[in-house]
Amino acid sequence: MDARPIERTEVDVLVVGGGATGVAAACTAARAGLRVLLVERYGFCGGGAVAGLSGTICGLYAAEDDPRVPRQVVHGFVDEFITAMEARGGLTAPLRYGKTWTRVHEPLAWRDSADALLASAGVRVLYHALCTGVHRDGDLIGGALVWTKAGVLDVRAALTIDASGDADLLAMAGLRTWCGADGTVQNPTMIFRLQGVDTARFLAAHGDDTIMPAAVGARIVEAQQRGEDLPRSKIWLFTTTRPGELLCNCTRIRGADGRELNAVIAEDFSEAEVQGRRQVRAYARFFREQLPGCEASWVNDTGVQVGVRQTRQGAGVSVLRNADVVAGRKCADGVARSPWPIELHAGQKPRVEWLLDDHYEVPYGCFVPERGEGLLFGGRCLSAEHEAVASARVTAQCFSYGQALGVAATLAARERLMPRQLPGEEVRRALNRQGARLDE
Ligand SMILES: Cc1cc2nc3c(=O)[nH]c(=O)nc-3n(C[C@H](O)[C@H](O)[C@H](O)COP(=O)(O)OP(=O)(O)OC[C@H]3O[C@@H](n4cnc5c(N)ncnc54)[C@H](O)[C@@H]3O)c2cc1C
């Protein structure tokens, strides 16, 4: 029981989750004059990018066979976020990632940038606030229940945005969701930061591509054969804004019994944390012993939590198909674009399938639930097939989805419509007026 009285509040838009999606959605809706409340279970924004330490903004640049100069093709709210990060010295210049580029961010600067943007937009933010249930009356979602240290907060909202990454609100409302390919999701990764690295020697030995060369993979395989716990051989190591540091995206977390782990299963999520910490030590040892420049390195920290790539997808009015990604499909109701490859984390080597000199668009219907009014959802839990998620989930796109959600919330409020009644084309036009440049 909880004997404390339930506090009640009323807003135009409730945003659950302060990842890239939630921050962009909340700022966009609040700037349009709506009363917006953002609730976030941690004490800071950033989600997978910060708590999960994913560490880079992928999805900004075109992929090319012989990439020489980064060509940014995704715009909008992300540009503002980049400016805020640059002002805090929290973003590297573009670094090579295979056939494209990415920018490494500093997680503290990410938190500060989000705080500043939310404050200047006038968003009311509650940290350490966990959404535990939704108000559902027939098909109408009218807000949510939020648990804080003061007790239960009953939030009534004209529009609720599920930016939890896990489609938590859809699941709570009993709306349809699914997990990966027949329940199997991409593996989690515990990201960590290695300090004390001689980065000049490291770069001289391995080149400037953040995807490590095949020779490093071969040495990992040899170590595996000697019995070391290094289950992933294709790894990514990034220099960062801090001297002497590498951001290490290299672990592949499985259960002790070899099963794939899904973070919406409590036992799996817990085991992923323990296995993740263990594997970090094994990779850090390997780097110290095997990689030039890393001889005197040590683990500075891991993510606050294991990095979760995929859990539930919400069932939307539209579904982004694997074929849409591969074909670079465009659509009149496209509200976000992505040039990012399919980057599927399953098995020993992540599979990367490039989309060269092209991009695809994500239709508005991928964020509108197939049932349920007064509700939008987005981010990595968008309505998409398994391999499409492996492309569509990265950070630049999550900023775009969030901006689209904020714009849709604004138009729905102004025109007194339910989100599903809005034409995606209208959302697209409004996004272009806000600098998304979807028609260029
Ligand atoms: C290991 C790993 C490596 C990655 N590498 C990269 C990379 O290099 N570059 C890149 O661009 N992308 C990368 N990604 C992808 C990217 O980080 C995520 O897909 C992206 O951050 C998702 O954003 P989101 O807003 O959809 O969700 P999230 O970032 O997951 O945000 C959801 C937020 O909601 C909060 N929340 C969840 N449930 C509740 C609740 N019930 N109540 C209140 N709050 C709640 C969470 O705490 C979180 O802050 C990586 C992801 C992982 C896991």
mmCIF file of C-alpha atoms and ligand atoms in Angstrom, residues 16-22 39-42 44 46-49 52 54-58 102 129-131 163-166 168 172 189 191 238 249 307-309 378-381 393-396 398, ligand 1:
data_model
loop_
_atom_site.group_PDB
_atom_site.id
_atom_site.type_symbol
_atom_site.label_atom_id
_atom_site.label_comp_id
_atom_site.label_asym_id
_atom_site.label_seq_id
_atom_site.Cartn_x
_atom_site.Cartn_y
_atom_site.Cartn_z
ATOM 1 C CA VAL A 16 7.530 9.905 -20.968
ATOM 2 C CA GLY A 17 11.275 9.456 -21.410
ATOM 3 C CA GLY A 18 14.123 11.938 -21.792
ATOM 4 C CA GLY A 19 16.188 10.274 -24.513
ATOM 5 C CA ALA A 20 16.892 12.018 -27.820
ATOM 6 C CA THR A 21 13.269 11.450 -28.848
ATOM 7 C CA GLY A 22 11.695 12.778 -25.663
ATOM 8 C CA VAL A 39 9.105 12.606 -16.886
ATOM 9 C CA GLU A 40 12.331 10.630 -16.801
ATOM 10 C CA ARG A 41 13.259 7.740 -14.527
ATOM 11 C CA TYR A 42 16.907 8.826 -14.169
ATOM 12 C CA PHE A 44 19.319 13.313 -16.290
ATOM 13 C CA GLY A 46 20.067 11.143 -22.639
ATOM 14 C CA GLY A 47 18.713 7.607 -22.311
ATOM 15 C CA GLY A 48 20.666 5.147 -24.443
ATOM 16 C CA ALA A 49 23.067 7.888 -25.525
ATOM 17 C CA GLY A 52 23.804 3.584 -22.036
ATOM 18 C CA SER A 54 26.262 4.819 -26.721
ATOM 19 C CA GLY A 55 28.469 7.815 -27.169
ATOM 20 C CA THR A 56 28.185 8.976 -30.760
ATOM 21 C CA ILE A 57 25.616 10.738 -32.926
ATOM 22 C CA CYS A 58 25.175 8.385 -35.859
ATOM 23 C CA THR A 102 29.891 9.848 -36.797
ATOM 24 C CA ALA A 129 9.961 9.948 -12.005
ATOM 25 C CA LEU A 130 8.881 6.541 -13.285
ATOM 26 C CA CYS A 131 5.743 6.078 -15.333
ATOM 27 C CA ALA A 163 9.354 8.139 -25.732
ATOM 28 C CA SER A 164 10.385 5.413 -23.289
ATOM 29 C CA GLY A 165 12.371 3.530 -25.943
ATOM 30 C CA ASP A 166 10.619 0.364 -24.765
ATOM 31 C CA ASP A 168 6.247 0.990 -22.091
ATOM 32 C CA MET A 172 0.716 -0.755 -20.195
ATOM 33 C CA THR A 189 26.357 -3.999 -25.215
ATOM 34 C CA ILE A 191 29.947 0.409 -23.376
ATOM 35 C CA PHE A 238 36.421 5.932 -30.802
ATOM 36 C CA ASN A 249 31.779 -0.345 -28.216
ATOM 37 C CA GLY A 307 23.176 -0.416 -23.562
ATOM 38 C CA VAL A 308 19.831 -1.671 -24.833
ATOM 39 C CA ARG A 309 19.480 -1.568 -28.608
ATOM 40 C CA GLY A 378 8.567 7.030 -31.218
ATOM 41 C CA GLY A 379 12.295 6.601 -30.980
ATOM 42 C CA ARG A 380 13.875 3.186 -31.079
ATOM 43 C CA CYS A 381 10.456 1.614 -30.347
ATOM 44 C CA ARG A 393 17.209 3.434 -34.079
ATOM 45 C CA VAL A 394 20.277 5.701 -34.080
ATOM 46 C CA THR A 395 20.471 9.072 -32.352
ATOM 47 C CA ALA A 396 20.159 11.615 -35.193
ATOM 48 C CA CYS A 398 15.609 9.752 -32.769
HETATM 49 C C1 LIG B 1 25.138 -0.340 -27.079
HETATM 50 C C2 LIG B 1 24.560 0.709 -27.944
HETATM 51 C C3 LIG B 1 25.353 1.395 -28.816
HETATM 52 C C4 LIG B 1 24.804 2.373 -29.611
HETATM 53 N N1 LIG B 1 25.612 3.093 -30.397
HETATM 54 C C5 LIG B 1 25.117 4.168 -31.025
HETATM 55 C C6 LIG B 1 25.969 5.068 -31.669
HETATM 56 O O1 LIG B 1 27.191 4.910 -31.657
HETATM 57 N N2 LIG B 1 25.419 6.139 -32.279
HETATM 58 C C7 LIG B 1 24.080 6.359 -32.288
HETATM 59 O O2 LIG B 1 23.628 7.345 -32.856
HETATM 60 N N3 LIG B 1 23.248 5.520 -31.685
HETATM 61 C C8 LIG B 1 23.732 4.448 -31.030
HETATM 62 N N4 LIG B 1 22.892 3.635 -30.351
HETATM 63 C C9 LIG B 1 21.441 3.870 -30.437
HETATM 64 C C10 LIG B 1 20.936 5.014 -29.622
HETATM 65 O O3 LIG B 1 21.714 5.258 -28.470
HETATM 66 C C11 LIG B 1 19.511 4.743 -29.148
HETATM 67 O O4 LIG B 1 18.773 4.020 -30.062
HETATM 68 C C12 LIG B 1 18.796 6.041 -28.879
HETATM 69 O O5 LIG B 1 19.460 6.678 -27.812
HETATM 70 C C13 LIG B 1 17.345 5.775 -28.538
HETATM 71 O O6 LIG B 1 16.729 6.978 -28.184
HETATM 72 P P1 LIG B 1 15.248 6.968 -27.631
HETATM 73 O O7 LIG B 1 14.929 8.372 -27.326
HETATM 74 O O8 LIG B 1 14.350 6.229 -28.559
HETATM 75 O O9 LIG B 1 15.262 6.060 -26.331
HETATM 76 P P2 LIG B 1 16.219 6.044 -25.094
HETATM 77 O O10 LIG B 1 17.490 6.722 -25.370
HETATM 78 O O11 LIG B 1 16.222 4.637 -24.649
HETATM 79 O O12 LIG B 1 15.436 6.959 -24.038
HETATM 80 C C14 LIG B 1 14.319 6.527 -23.331
HETATM 81 C C15 LIG B 1 14.285 7.258 -22.003
HETATM 82 O O13 LIG B 1 13.100 6.926 -21.328
HETATM 83 C C16 LIG B 1 13.363 6.666 -19.968
HETATM 84 N N5 LIG B 1 12.313 5.743 -19.534
HETATM 85 C C17 LIG B 1 12.101 4.481 -19.964
HETATM 86 N N6 LIG B 1 11.020 3.970 -19.393
HETATM 87 C C18 LIG B 1 10.524 4.919 -18.574
HETATM 88 C C19 LIG B 1 9.405 4.974 -17.717
HETATM 89 N N7 LIG B 1 8.558 3.936 -17.590
HETATM 90 N N8 LIG B 1 9.187 6.100 -16.992
HETATM 91 C C20 LIG B 1 10.048 7.169 -17.100
HETATM 92 N N9 LIG B 1 11.131 7.170 -17.919
HETATM 93 C C21 LIG B 1 11.357 6.051 -18.649
HETATM 94 C C22 LIG B 1 14.747 6.077 -19.974
HETATM 95 O O14 LIG B 1 15.393 6.228 -18.736
HETATM 96 C C23 LIG B 1 15.430 6.858 -21.093
HETATM 97 O O15 LIG B 1 16.069 8.019 -20.622
HETATM 98 C C24 LIG B 1 23.414 2.638 -29.551
HETATM 99 C C25 LIG B 1 22.614 1.954 -28.655
HETATM 100 C C26 LIG B 1 23.180 0.997 -27.861
HETATM 101 C C27 LIG B 1 22.314 0.302 -26.901
#
